[in-house]
mmCIF file of C-alpha atoms and ligand atoms in Angstrom:
data_model
loop_
_atom_site.group_PDB
_atom_site.id
_atom_site.type_symbol
_atom_site.label_atom_id
_atom_site.label_comp_id
_atom_site.label_asym_id
_atom_site.label_seq_id
_atom_site.Cartn_x
_atom_site.Cartn_y
_atom_site.Cartn_z
ATOM 1 C CA MET A 1 0.000 0.000 0.000
ATOM 2 C CA MET A 2 1.384 3.370 -1.010
ATOM 3 C CA GLU A 3 1.612 5.969 1.739
ATOM 4 C CA LEU A 4 -1.231 8.475 1.450
ATOM 5 C CA GLU A 5 1.079 11.439 1.841
ATOM 6 C CA ARG A 6 3.056 10.354 -1.204
ATOM 7 C CA ARG A 7 -0.036 10.399 -3.376
ATOM 8 C CA LEU A 8 -1.025 13.358 -5.529
ATOM 9 C CA ALA A 9 -4.209 14.915 -4.122
ATOM 10 C CA LEU A 10 -6.916 15.303 -6.778
ATOM 11 C CA VAL A 11 -10.321 16.873 -7.133
ATOM 12 C CA VAL A 12 -12.233 15.639 -10.198
ATOM 13 C CA LEU A 13 -14.960 17.737 -11.836
ATOM 14 C CA ILE A 14 -17.680 16.003 -13.844
ATOM 15 C CA SER A 15 -21.082 16.623 -15.400
ATOM 16 C CA GLY A 16 -22.089 13.219 -16.696
ATOM 17 C CA SER A 17 -21.266 9.569 -17.024
ATOM 18 C CA GLY A 18 -17.850 9.783 -15.412
ATOM 19 C CA SER A 19 -16.221 6.936 -17.304
ATOM 20 C CA ASN A 20 -12.907 8.813 -17.253
ATOM 21 C CA LEU A 21 -13.362 9.275 -13.513
ATOM 22 C CA GLN A 22 -13.927 5.523 -13.262
ATOM 23 C CA ALA A 23 -10.709 4.852 -15.167
ATOM 24 C CA ILE A 24 -8.827 7.032 -12.659
ATOM 25 C CA ILE A 25 -10.554 5.352 -9.689
ATOM 26 C CA ASP A 26 -9.674 1.917 -11.062
ATOM 27 C CA ARG A 27 -6.037 2.869 -11.626
ATOM 28 C CA ALA A 28 -5.788 4.462 -8.205
ATOM 29 C CA ALA A 29 -6.943 1.163 -6.687
ATOM 30 C CA ARG A 30 -4.008 -0.516 -8.444
ATOM 31 C CA ASP A 31 -0.869 1.516 -8.928
ATOM 32 C CA LEU A 32 -1.652 5.162 -9.720
ATOM 33 C CA PRO A 33 -0.241 7.238 -6.833
ATOM 34 C CA VAL A 34 -3.191 9.592 -6.354
ATOM 35 C CA GLU A 35 -5.714 10.306 -3.650
ATOM 36 C CA ILE A 36 -9.082 11.409 -5.046
ATOM 37 C CA ARG A 37 -10.251 13.768 -2.335
ATOM 38 C CA ALA A 38 -13.555 14.729 -3.968
ATOM 39 C CA VAL A 39 -15.680 14.532 -7.077
ATOM 40 C CA ILE A 40 -17.727 17.640 -7.821
ATOM 41 C CA SER A 41 -20.577 17.761 -10.335
ATOM 42 C CA ASN A 42 -22.624 20.697 -11.558
ATOM 43 C CA VAL A 43 -25.351 18.213 -12.534
ATOM 44 C CA PRO A 44 -27.194 16.734 -9.523
ATOM 45 C CA ASP A 45 -27.955 13.320 -11.033
ATOM 46 C CA ALA A 46 -24.687 12.748 -12.886
ATOM 47 C CA LEU A 47 -23.865 9.043 -12.955
ATOM 48 C CA GLY A 48 -20.278 9.839 -12.041
ATOM 49 C CA LEU A 49 -21.420 10.864 -8.539
ATOM 50 C CA GLU A 50 -22.614 7.316 -7.980
ATOM 51 C CA ARG A 51 -19.281 5.979 -9.230
ATOM 52 C CA ALA A 52 -17.534 8.199 -6.684
ATOM 53 C CA ARG A 53 -19.753 7.077 -3.801
ATOM 54 C CA ARG A 54 -19.265 3.432 -4.721
ATOM 55 C CA ALA A 55 -15.518 3.975 -4.525
ATOM 56 C CA GLY A 56 -15.827 5.685 -1.149
ATOM 57 C CA VAL A 57 -14.944 9.087 -2.567
ATOM 58 C CA GLU A 58 -16.632 12.261 -1.312
ATOM 59 C CA ALA A 59 -19.243 13.303 -3.921
ATOM 60 C CA ARG A 60 -20.479 16.901 -3.991
ATOM 61 C CA VAL A 61 -23.004 18.737 -6.156
ATOM 62 C CA LEU A 62 -22.681 22.412 -6.977
ATOM 63 C CA ASP A 63 -25.637 23.126 -9.223
ATOM 64 C CA HIS A 64 -24.949 26.075 -11.545
ATOM 65 C CA ARG A 65 -28.662 26.838 -11.738
ATOM 66 C CA GLY A 66 -28.599 28.425 -8.313
ATOM 67 C CA PHE A 67 -26.172 31.175 -9.376
ATOM 68 C CA ALA A 68 -26.825 34.538 -10.993
ATOM 69 C CA SER A 69 -23.635 34.676 -13.029
ATOM 70 C CA ARG A 70 -20.773 32.544 -14.282
ATOM 71 C CA GLU A 71 -18.419 34.547 -12.029
ATOM 72 C CA ALA A 72 -20.517 33.821 -8.955
ATOM 73 C CA TYR A 73 -20.624 30.117 -9.763
ATOM 74 C CA ASP A 74 -16.901 29.895 -10.384
ATOM 75 C CA ALA A 75 -16.132 31.733 -7.139
ATOM 76 C CA ALA A 76 -18.188 29.153 -5.244
ATOM 77 C CA LEU A 77 -16.617 26.331 -7.228
ATOM 78 C CA GLY A 78 -13.099 27.552 -6.452
ATOM 79 C CA ALA A 79 -13.959 27.772 -2.756
ATOM 80 C CA LEU A 80 -15.390 24.253 -2.781
ATOM 81 C CA ILE A 81 -12.384 22.826 -4.633
ATOM 82 C CA ASP A 82 -10.020 24.493 -2.162
ATOM 83 C CA GLU A 83 -11.792 22.875 0.797
ATOM 84 C CA PHE A 84 -10.096 19.693 -0.369
ATOM 85 C CA ASP A 85 -6.707 21.318 -0.931
ATOM 86 C CA PRO A 86 -5.868 19.429 -4.137
ATOM 87 C CA ARG A 87 -2.555 19.607 -5.950
ATOM 88 C CA LEU A 88 -4.363 18.851 -9.228
ATOM 89 C CA VAL A 89 -7.848 19.577 -10.566
ATOM 90 C CA VAL A 90 -9.003 17.081 -13.194
ATOM 91 C CA LEU A 91 -11.765 18.069 -15.615
ATOM 92 C CA ALA A 92 -13.410 14.829 -16.722
ATOM 93 C CA GLY A 93 -16.411 15.713 -18.832
ATOM 94 C CA PHE A 94 -17.144 18.910 -16.906
ATOM 95 C CA MET A 95 -19.412 20.649 -19.386
ATOM 96 C CA ARG A 96 -18.924 24.258 -18.402
ATOM 97 C CA ILE A 97 -16.809 27.082 -19.744
ATOM 98 C CA LEU A 98 -14.583 28.336 -16.931
ATOM 99 C CA THR A 99 -14.013 32.008 -16.158
ATOM 100 C CA PRO A 100 -10.478 33.394 -16.599
ATOM 101 C CA GLY A 101 -10.260 33.908 -12.832
ATOM 102 C CA LEU A 102 -10.843 30.242 -12.066
ATOM 103 C CA VAL A 103 -8.436 29.120 -14.766
ATOM 104 C CA ALA A 104 -5.721 31.452 -13.456
ATOM 105 C CA ARG A 105 -6.212 30.133 -9.924
ATOM 106 C CA TYR A 106 -5.233 26.615 -11.030
ATOM 107 C CA ARG A 107 -2.729 27.392 -13.754
ATOM 108 C CA GLY A 108 -0.410 24.416 -14.203
ATOM 109 C CA ARG A 109 -2.601 22.447 -11.791
ATOM 110 C CA MET A 110 -5.645 21.787 -13.960
ATOM 111 C CA LEU A 111 -6.014 19.215 -16.747
ATOM 112 C CA ASN A 112 -8.730 18.589 -19.308
ATOM 113 C CA ILE A 113 -9.456 15.755 -21.729
ATOM 114 C CA HIS A 114 -11.043 16.538 -25.047
ATOM 115 C CA PRO A 115 -12.350 14.019 -27.587
ATOM 116 C CA SER A 116 -10.458 15.169 -30.690
ATOM 117 C CA LEU A 117 -6.949 15.573 -32.014
ATOM 118 C CA LEU A 118 -6.612 19.191 -30.933
ATOM 119 C CA PRO A 119 -6.264 21.774 -32.373
ATOM 120 C CA LYS A 120 -8.832 20.126 -34.625
ATOM 121 C CA PHE A 121 -12.448 20.220 -33.464
ATOM 122 C CA ARG A 122 -12.524 22.313 -30.350
ATOM 123 C CA GLY A 123 -15.916 22.531 -28.650
ATOM 124 C CA LEU A 124 -18.827 20.114 -28.936
ATOM 125 C CA HIS A 125 -19.900 17.285 -31.255
ATOM 126 C CA THR A 126 -16.351 16.370 -32.177
ATOM 127 C CA HIS A 127 -17.114 12.872 -33.475
ATOM 128 C CA GLU A 128 -19.881 14.045 -35.792
ATOM 129 C CA ARG A 129 -17.655 16.836 -37.080
ATOM 130 C CA ALA A 130 -14.684 14.543 -37.702
ATOM 131 C CA LEU A 131 -16.927 12.197 -39.704
ATOM 132 C CA ALA A 132 -18.506 15.062 -41.656
ATOM 133 C CA ALA A 133 -15.057 16.420 -42.505
ATOM 134 C CA GLY A 134 -14.070 13.079 -44.020
ATOM 135 C CA GLU A 135 -11.175 12.552 -41.597
ATOM 136 C CA THR A 136 -9.459 9.161 -41.626
ATOM 137 C CA GLU A 137 -8.031 9.591 -38.131
ATOM 138 C CA HIS A 138 -9.428 10.982 -34.908
ATOM 139 C CA GLY A 139 -8.638 10.743 -31.218
ATOM 140 C CA ALA A 140 -8.411 12.455 -27.869
ATOM 141 C CA SER A 141 -6.118 14.992 -26.221
ATOM 142 C CA VAL A 142 -5.067 15.717 -22.641
ATOM 143 C CA HIS A 143 -3.961 19.295 -22.032
ATOM 144 C CA PHE A 144 -3.304 21.824 -19.316
ATOM 145 C CA VAL A 145 -6.188 24.260 -18.998
ATOM 146 C CA THR A 146 -5.662 27.863 -20.009
ATOM 147 C CA GLU A 147 -8.074 30.652 -20.824
ATOM 148 C CA GLU A 148 -8.458 29.511 -24.422
ATOM 149 C CA LEU A 149 -11.275 26.945 -24.644
ATOM 150 C CA ASP A 150 -9.768 23.546 -25.539
ATOM 151 C CA GLY A 151 -6.617 25.469 -26.444
ATOM 152 C CA GLY A 152 -4.197 24.845 -23.572
ATOM 153 C CA PRO A 153 -0.751 23.204 -23.905
ATOM 154 C CA LEU A 154 -1.099 19.641 -25.189
ATOM 155 C CA VAL A 155 0.559 16.799 -23.312
ATOM 156 C CA LEU A 156 -0.634 13.471 -24.729
ATOM 157 C CA GLN A 157 -2.851 12.440 -27.609
ATOM 158 C CA ALA A 158 -4.321 9.070 -28.571
ATOM 159 C CA ARG A 159 -4.818 8.616 -32.290
ATOM 160 C CA VAL A 160 -7.394 6.128 -33.592
ATOM 161 C CA ALA A 161 -8.605 5.115 -37.035
ATOM 162 C CA ILE A 162 -11.924 6.174 -38.503
ATOM 163 C CA LYS A 163 -13.277 3.087 -40.224
ATOM 164 C CA ARG A 164 -15.706 2.723 -43.090
ATOM 165 C CA GLY A 165 -19.182 2.372 -41.619
ATOM 166 C CA ASP A 166 -18.373 4.304 -38.440
ATOM 167 C CA ASP A 167 -21.070 6.459 -36.973
ATOM 168 C CA SER A 168 -20.615 8.924 -34.141
ATOM 169 C CA ALA A 169 -21.461 6.280 -31.517
ATOM 170 C CA SER A 170 -18.954 3.700 -32.765
ATOM 171 C CA LEU A 171 -16.291 6.360 -33.144
ATOM 172 C CA ALA A 172 -16.984 7.837 -29.706
ATOM 173 C CA ALA A 173 -16.630 4.373 -28.143
ATOM 174 C CA ARG A 174 -13.288 3.787 -29.883
ATOM 175 C CA VAL A 175 -11.997 7.169 -28.702
ATOM 176 C CA LEU A 176 -13.318 6.750 -25.153
ATOM 177 C CA GLU A 177 -11.478 3.447 -24.725
ATOM 178 C CA ARG A 178 -8.237 5.329 -25.389
ATOM 179 C CA GLU A 179 -9.214 8.299 -23.222
ATOM 180 C CA HIS A 180 -9.257 5.850 -20.345
ATOM 181 C CA GLN A 181 -5.607 5.067 -21.050
ATOM 182 C CA ILE A 182 -4.167 8.509 -21.728
ATOM 183 C CA TYR A 183 -5.789 10.417 -18.852
ATOM 184 C CA PRO A 184 -4.371 8.190 -16.086
ATOM 185 C CA GLN A 185 -1.002 8.295 -17.824
ATOM 186 C CA VAL A 186 -0.764 12.089 -17.770
ATOM 187 C CA ILE A 187 -1.899 12.133 -14.136
ATOM 188 C CA ARG A 188 0.818 9.566 -13.394
ATOM 189 C CA TRP A 189 3.479 11.769 -14.986
ATOM 190 C CA LEU A 190 2.370 14.634 -12.749
ATOM 191 C CA ALA A 191 2.147 12.438 -9.663
ATOM 192 C CA GLU A 192 5.641 11.136 -10.265
ATOM 193 C CA GLY A 193 7.015 14.649 -10.685
ATOM 194 C CA ARG A 194 7.937 14.009 -14.313
ATOM 195 C CA LEU A 195 5.569 16.612 -15.812
ATOM 196 C CA ARG A 196 4.985 20.286 -15.167
ATOM 197 C CA LEU A 197 3.813 23.363 -17.016
ATOM 198 C CA ASP A 198 6.619 25.846 -17.586
ATOM 199 C CA GLY A 199 5.182 29.061 -19.029
ATOM 200 C CA ALA A 200 3.420 28.093 -22.239
ATOM 201 C CA LEU A 201 4.903 24.611 -22.603
ATOM 202 C CA PRO A 202 4.595 21.336 -20.746
ATOM 203 C CA VAL A 203 7.949 19.883 -19.686
ATOM 204 C CA LEU A 204 8.169 16.083 -19.534
ATOM 205 C CA ASP A 205 11.312 14.445 -18.157
ATOM 206 C CA GLY A 206 13.153 17.737 -18.548
ATOM 207 C CA LYS A 207 12.176 18.180 -22.188
ATOM 208 C CA ALA A 208 9.816 20.941 -23.362
ATOM 209 C CA LEU A 209 6.940 19.532 -25.414
ATOM 210 C CA ALA A 210 6.475 21.766 -28.432
ATOM 211 C CA LYS A 211 4.220 18.971 -29.695
ATOM 212 C CA PRO A 212 2.276 16.445 -27.632
ATOM 213 C CA VAL A 213 3.376 12.883 -27.102
ATOM 214 C CA ILE A 214 1.274 10.699 -29.398
ATOM 215 C CA TRP A 215 0.065 7.196 -28.683
ATOM 216 C CA ASP A 216 -0.869 5.790 -32.039
ATOM 217 C CA PHE A 217 -3.540 3.078 -32.114
ATOM 218 C CA VAL A 218 -4.317 3.420 -35.830
ATOM 219 C CA GLU A 219 -2.235 0.430 -36.933
ATOM 220 C CA ASP A 220 -3.625 -1.836 -34.165
ATOM 221 C CA GLN A 221 -7.118 -1.122 -35.353
ATOM 222 C CA ALA A 222 -6.364 -1.667 -39.038
ATOM 223 C CA ARG A 223 -5.085 -5.155 -38.150
ATOM 224 C CA ALA A 224 -7.969 -5.965 -35.832
HETATM 225 C C1 GRF B 1 -15.264 12.498 -22.800
HETATM 226 O O1 GRF B 1 -15.426 12.203 -24.164
HETATM 227 C C2 GRF B 1 -14.296 13.633 -22.616
HETATM 228 O O2 GRF B 1 -13.283 13.645 -23.570
HETATM 229 C C3 GRF B 1 -15.176 14.842 -22.767
HETATM 230 O O3 GRF B 1 -16.379 14.492 -22.163
HETATM 231 C C4 GRF B 1 -16.538 13.079 -22.188
HETATM 232 C C5 GRF B 1 -16.719 12.646 -20.772
HETATM 233 O O4 GRF B 1 -17.040 11.291 -20.678
HETATM 234 N N1 GRF B 1 -14.530 16.006 -22.208
HETATM 235 P P1 GRF B 1 -17.113 10.616 -19.257
HETATM 236 O O5 GRF B 1 -18.090 11.429 -18.420
HETATM 237 O O6 GRF B 1 -15.736 10.592 -18.671
HETATM 238 O O7 GRF B 1 -17.643 9.233 -19.524
#
Protein backbone atom coordinates (compact mmCIF):
# COMPACT_ATOMS: atom_id res chain seq x y z
CA MET A 1 0.00 0.00 0.00
CA MET A 2 1.38 3.37 -1.01
CA GLU A 3 1.61 5.97 1.74
CA LEU A 4 -1.23 8.48 1.45
CA GLU A 5 1.08 11.44 1.84
CA ARG A 6 3.06 10.35 -1.20
CA ARG A 7 -0.04 10.40 -3.38
CA LEU A 8 -1.02 13.36 -5.53
CA ALA A 9 -4.21 14.91 -4.12
CA LEU A 10 -6.92 15.30 -6.78
CA VAL A 11 -10.32 16.87 -7.13
CA VAL A 12 -12.23 15.64 -10.20
CA LEU A 13 -14.96 17.74 -11.84
CA ILE A 14 -17.68 16.00 -13.84
CA SER A 15 -21.08 16.62 -15.40
CA GLY A 16 -22.09 13.22 -16.70
CA SER A 17 -21.27 9.57 -17.02
CA GLY A 18 -17.85 9.78 -15.41
CA SER A 19 -16.22 6.94 -17.30
CA ASN A 20 -12.91 8.81 -17.25
CA LEU A 21 -13.36 9.27 -13.51
CA GLN A 22 -13.93 5.52 -13.26
CA ALA A 23 -10.71 4.85 -15.17
CA ILE A 24 -8.83 7.03 -12.66
CA ILE A 25 -10.55 5.35 -9.69
CA ASP A 26 -9.67 1.92 -11.06
CA ARG A 27 -6.04 2.87 -11.63
CA ALA A 28 -5.79 4.46 -8.21
CA ALA A 29 -6.94 1.16 -6.69
CA ARG A 30 -4.01 -0.52 -8.44
CA ASP A 31 -0.87 1.52 -8.93
CA LEU A 32 -1.65 5.16 -9.72
CA PRO A 33 -0.24 7.24 -6.83
CA VAL A 34 -3.19 9.59 -6.35
CA GLU A 35 -5.71 10.31 -3.65
CA ILE A 36 -9.08 11.41 -5.05
CA ARG A 37 -10.25 13.77 -2.34
CA ALA A 38 -13.55 14.73 -3.97
CA VAL A 39 -15.68 14.53 -7.08
CA ILE A 40 -17.73 17.64 -7.82
CA SER A 41 -20.58 17.76 -10.34
CA ASN A 42 -22.62 20.70 -11.56
CA VAL A 43 -25.35 18.21 -12.53
CA PRO A 44 -27.19 16.73 -9.52
CA ASP A 45 -27.96 13.32 -11.03
CA ALA A 46 -24.69 12.75 -12.89
CA LEU A 47 -23.87 9.04 -12.95
CA GLY A 48 -20.28 9.84 -12.04
CA LEU A 49 -21.42 10.86 -8.54
CA GLU A 50 -22.61 7.32 -7.98
CA ARG A 51 -19.28 5.98 -9.23
CA ALA A 52 -17.53 8.20 -6.68
CA ARG A 53 -19.75 7.08 -3.80
CA ARG A 54 -19.26 3.43 -4.72
CA ALA A 55 -15.52 3.98 -4.53
CA GLY A 56 -15.83 5.68 -1.15
CA VAL A 57 -14.94 9.09 -2.57
CA GLU A 58 -16.63 12.26 -1.31
CA ALA A 59 -19.24 13.30 -3.92
CA ARG A 60 -20.48 16.90 -3.99
CA VAL A 61 -23.00 18.74 -6.16
CA LEU A 62 -22.68 22.41 -6.98
CA ASP A 63 -25.64 23.13 -9.22
CA HIS A 64 -24.95 26.08 -11.54
CA ARG A 65 -28.66 26.84 -11.74
CA GLY A 66 -28.60 28.42 -8.31
CA PHE A 67 -26.17 31.17 -9.38
CA ALA A 68 -26.83 34.54 -10.99
CA SER A 69 -23.63 34.68 -13.03
CA ARG A 70 -20.77 32.54 -14.28
CA GLU A 71 -18.42 34.55 -12.03
CA ALA A 72 -20.52 33.82 -8.96
CA TYR A 73 -20.62 30.12 -9.76
CA ASP A 74 -16.90 29.89 -10.38
CA ALA A 75 -16.13 31.73 -7.14
CA ALA A 76 -18.19 29.15 -5.24
CA LEU A 77 -16.62 26.33 -7.23
CA GLY A 78 -13.10 27.55 -6.45
CA ALA A 79 -13.96 27.77 -2.76
CA LEU A 80 -15.39 24.25 -2.78
CA ILE A 81 -12.38 22.83 -4.63
CA ASP A 82 -10.02 24.49 -2.16
CA GLU A 83 -11.79 22.88 0.80
CA PHE A 84 -10.10 19.69 -0.37
CA ASP A 85 -6.71 21.32 -0.93
CA PRO A 86 -5.87 19.43 -4.14
CA ARG A 87 -2.55 19.61 -5.95
CA LEU A 88 -4.36 18.85 -9.23
CA VAL A 89 -7.85 19.58 -10.57
CA VAL A 90 -9.00 17.08 -13.19
CA LEU A 91 -11.77 18.07 -15.62
CA ALA A 92 -13.41 14.83 -16.72
CA GLY A 93 -16.41 15.71 -18.83
CA PHE A 94 -17.14 18.91 -16.91
CA MET A 95 -19.41 20.65 -19.39
CA ARG A 96 -18.92 24.26 -18.40
CA ILE A 97 -16.81 27.08 -19.74
CA LEU A 98 -14.58 28.34 -16.93
CA THR A 99 -14.01 32.01 -16.16
CA PRO A 100 -10.48 33.39 -16.60
CA GLY A 101 -10.26 33.91 -12.83
CA LEU A 102 -10.84 30.24 -12.07
CA VAL A 103 -8.44 29.12 -14.77
CA ALA A 104 -5.72 31.45 -13.46
CA ARG A 105 -6.21 30.13 -9.92
CA TYR A 106 -5.23 26.62 -11.03
CA ARG A 107 -2.73 27.39 -13.75
CA GLY A 108 -0.41 24.42 -14.20
CA ARG A 109 -2.60 22.45 -11.79
CA MET A 110 -5.65 21.79 -13.96
CA LEU A 111 -6.01 19.21 -16.75
CA ASN A 112 -8.73 18.59 -19.31
CA ILE A 113 -9.46 15.75 -21.73
CA HIS A 114 -11.04 16.54 -25.05
CA PRO A 115 -12.35 14.02 -27.59
CA SER A 116 -10.46 15.17 -30.69
CA LEU A 117 -6.95 15.57 -32.01
CA LEU A 118 -6.61 19.19 -30.93
CA PRO A 119 -6.26 21.77 -32.37
CA LYS A 120 -8.83 20.13 -34.63
CA PHE A 121 -12.45 20.22 -33.46
CA ARG A 122 -12.52 22.31 -30.35
CA GLY A 123 -15.92 22.53 -28.65
CA LEU A 124 -18.83 20.11 -28.94
CA HIS A 125 -19.90 17.29 -31.26
CA THR A 126 -16.35 16.37 -32.18
CA HIS A 127 -17.11 12.87 -33.48
CA GLU A 128 -19.88 14.05 -35.79
CA ARG A 129 -17.66 16.84 -37.08
CA ALA A 130 -14.68 14.54 -37.70
CA LEU A 131 -16.93 12.20 -39.70
CA ALA A 132 -18.51 15.06 -41.66
CA ALA A 133 -15.06 16.42 -42.51
CA GLY A 134 -14.07 13.08 -44.02
CA GLU A 135 -11.18 12.55 -41.60
CA THR A 136 -9.46 9.16 -41.63
CA GLU A 137 -8.03 9.59 -38.13
CA HIS A 138 -9.43 10.98 -34.91
CA GLY A 139 -8.64 10.74 -31.22
CA ALA A 140 -8.41 12.45 -27.87
CA SER A 141 -6.12 14.99 -26.22
CA VAL A 142 -5.07 15.72 -22.64
CA HIS A 143 -3.96 19.29 -22.03
CA PHE A 144 -3.30 21.82 -19.32
CA VAL A 145 -6.19 24.26 -19.00
CA THR A 146 -5.66 27.86 -20.01
CA GLU A 147 -8.07 30.65 -20.82
CA GLU A 148 -8.46 29.51 -24.42
CA LEU A 149 -11.28 26.94 -24.64
CA ASP A 150 -9.77 23.55 -25.54
CA GLY A 151 -6.62 25.47 -26.44
CA GLY A 152 -4.20 24.84 -23.57
CA PRO A 153 -0.75 23.20 -23.91
CA LEU A 154 -1.10 19.64 -25.19
CA VAL A 155 0.56 16.80 -23.31
CA LEU A 156 -0.63 13.47 -24.73
CA GLN A 157 -2.85 12.44 -27.61
CA ALA A 158 -4.32 9.07 -28.57
CA ARG A 159 -4.82 8.62 -32.29
CA VAL A 160 -7.39 6.13 -33.59
CA ALA A 161 -8.61 5.11 -37.03
CA ILE A 162 -11.92 6.17 -38.50
CA LYS A 163 -13.28 3.09 -40.22
CA ARG A 164 -15.71 2.72 -43.09
CA GLY A 165 -19.18 2.37 -41.62
CA ASP A 166 -18.37 4.30 -38.44
CA ASP A 167 -21.07 6.46 -36.97
CA SER A 168 -20.62 8.92 -34.14
CA ALA A 169 -21.46 6.28 -31.52
CA SER A 170 -18.95 3.70 -32.76
CA LEU A 171 -16.29 6.36 -33.14
CA ALA A 172 -16.98 7.84 -29.71
CA ALA A 173 -16.63 4.37 -28.14
CA ARG A 174 -13.29 3.79 -29.88
CA VAL A 175 -12.00 7.17 -28.70
CA LEU A 176 -13.32 6.75 -25.15
CA GLU A 177 -11.48 3.45 -24.73
CA ARG A 178 -8.24 5.33 -25.39
CA GLU A 179 -9.21 8.30 -23.22
CA HIS A 180 -9.26 5.85 -20.34
CA GLN A 181 -5.61 5.07 -21.05
CA ILE A 182 -4.17 8.51 -21.73
CA TYR A 183 -5.79 10.42 -18.85
CA PRO A 184 -4.37 8.19 -16.09
CA GLN A 185 -1.00 8.29 -17.82
CA VAL A 186 -0.76 12.09 -17.77
CA ILE A 187 -1.90 12.13 -14.14
CA ARG A 188 0.82 9.57 -13.39
CA TRP A 189 3.48 11.77 -14.99
CA LEU A 190 2.37 14.63 -12.75
CA ALA A 191 2.15 12.44 -9.66
CA GLU A 192 5.64 11.14 -10.26
CA GLY A 193 7.02 14.65 -10.68
CA ARG A 194 7.94 14.01 -14.31
CA LEU A 195 5.57 16.61 -15.81
CA ARG A 196 4.99 20.29 -15.17
CA LEU A 197 3.81 23.36 -17.02
CA ASP A 198 6.62 25.85 -17.59
CA GLY A 199 5.18 29.06 -19.03
CA ALA A 200 3.42 28.09 -22.24
CA LEU A 201 4.90 24.61 -22.60
CA PRO A 202 4.59 21.34 -20.75
CA VAL A 203 7.95 19.88 -19.69
CA LEU A 204 8.17 16.08 -19.53
CA ASP A 205 11.31 14.44 -18.16
CA GLY A 206 13.15 17.74 -18.55
CA LYS A 207 12.18 18.18 -22.19
CA ALA A 208 9.82 20.94 -23.36
CA LEU A 209 6.94 19.53 -25.41
CA ALA A 210 6.47 21.77 -28.43
CA LYS A 211 4.22 18.97 -29.70
CA PRO A 212 2.28 16.44 -27.63
CA VAL A 213 3.38 12.88 -27.10
CA ILE A 214 1.27 10.70 -29.40
CA TRP A 215 0.06 7.20 -28.68
CA ASP A 216 -0.87 5.79 -32.04
CA PHE A 217 -3.54 3.08 -32.11
CA VAL A 218 -4.32 3.42 -35.83
CA GLU A 219 -2.23 0.43 -36.93
CA ASP A 220 -3.62 -1.84 -34.16
CA GLN A 221 -7.12 -1.12 -35.35
CA ALA A 222 -6.36 -1.67 -39.04
CA ARG A 223 -5.08 -5.16 -38.15
CA ALA A 224 -7.97 -5.97 -35.83
C1 LIG B 1 -15.26 12.50 -22.80
O1 LIG B 1 -15.43 12.20 -24.16
C2 LIG B 1 -14.30 13.63 -22.62
O2 LIG B 1 -13.28 13.65 -23.57
C3 LIG B 1 -15.18 14.84 -22.77
O3 LIG B 1 -16.38 14.49 -22.16
C4 LIG B 1 -16.54 13.08 -22.19
C5 LIG B 1 -16.72 12.65 -20.77
O4 LIG B 1 -17.04 11.29 -20.68
N1 LIG B 1 -14.53 16.01 -22.21
P1 LIG B 1 -17.11 10.62 -19.26
O5 LIG B 1 -18.09 11.43 -18.42
O6 LIG B 1 -15.74 10.59 -18.67
O7 LIG B 1 -17.64 9.23 -19.52
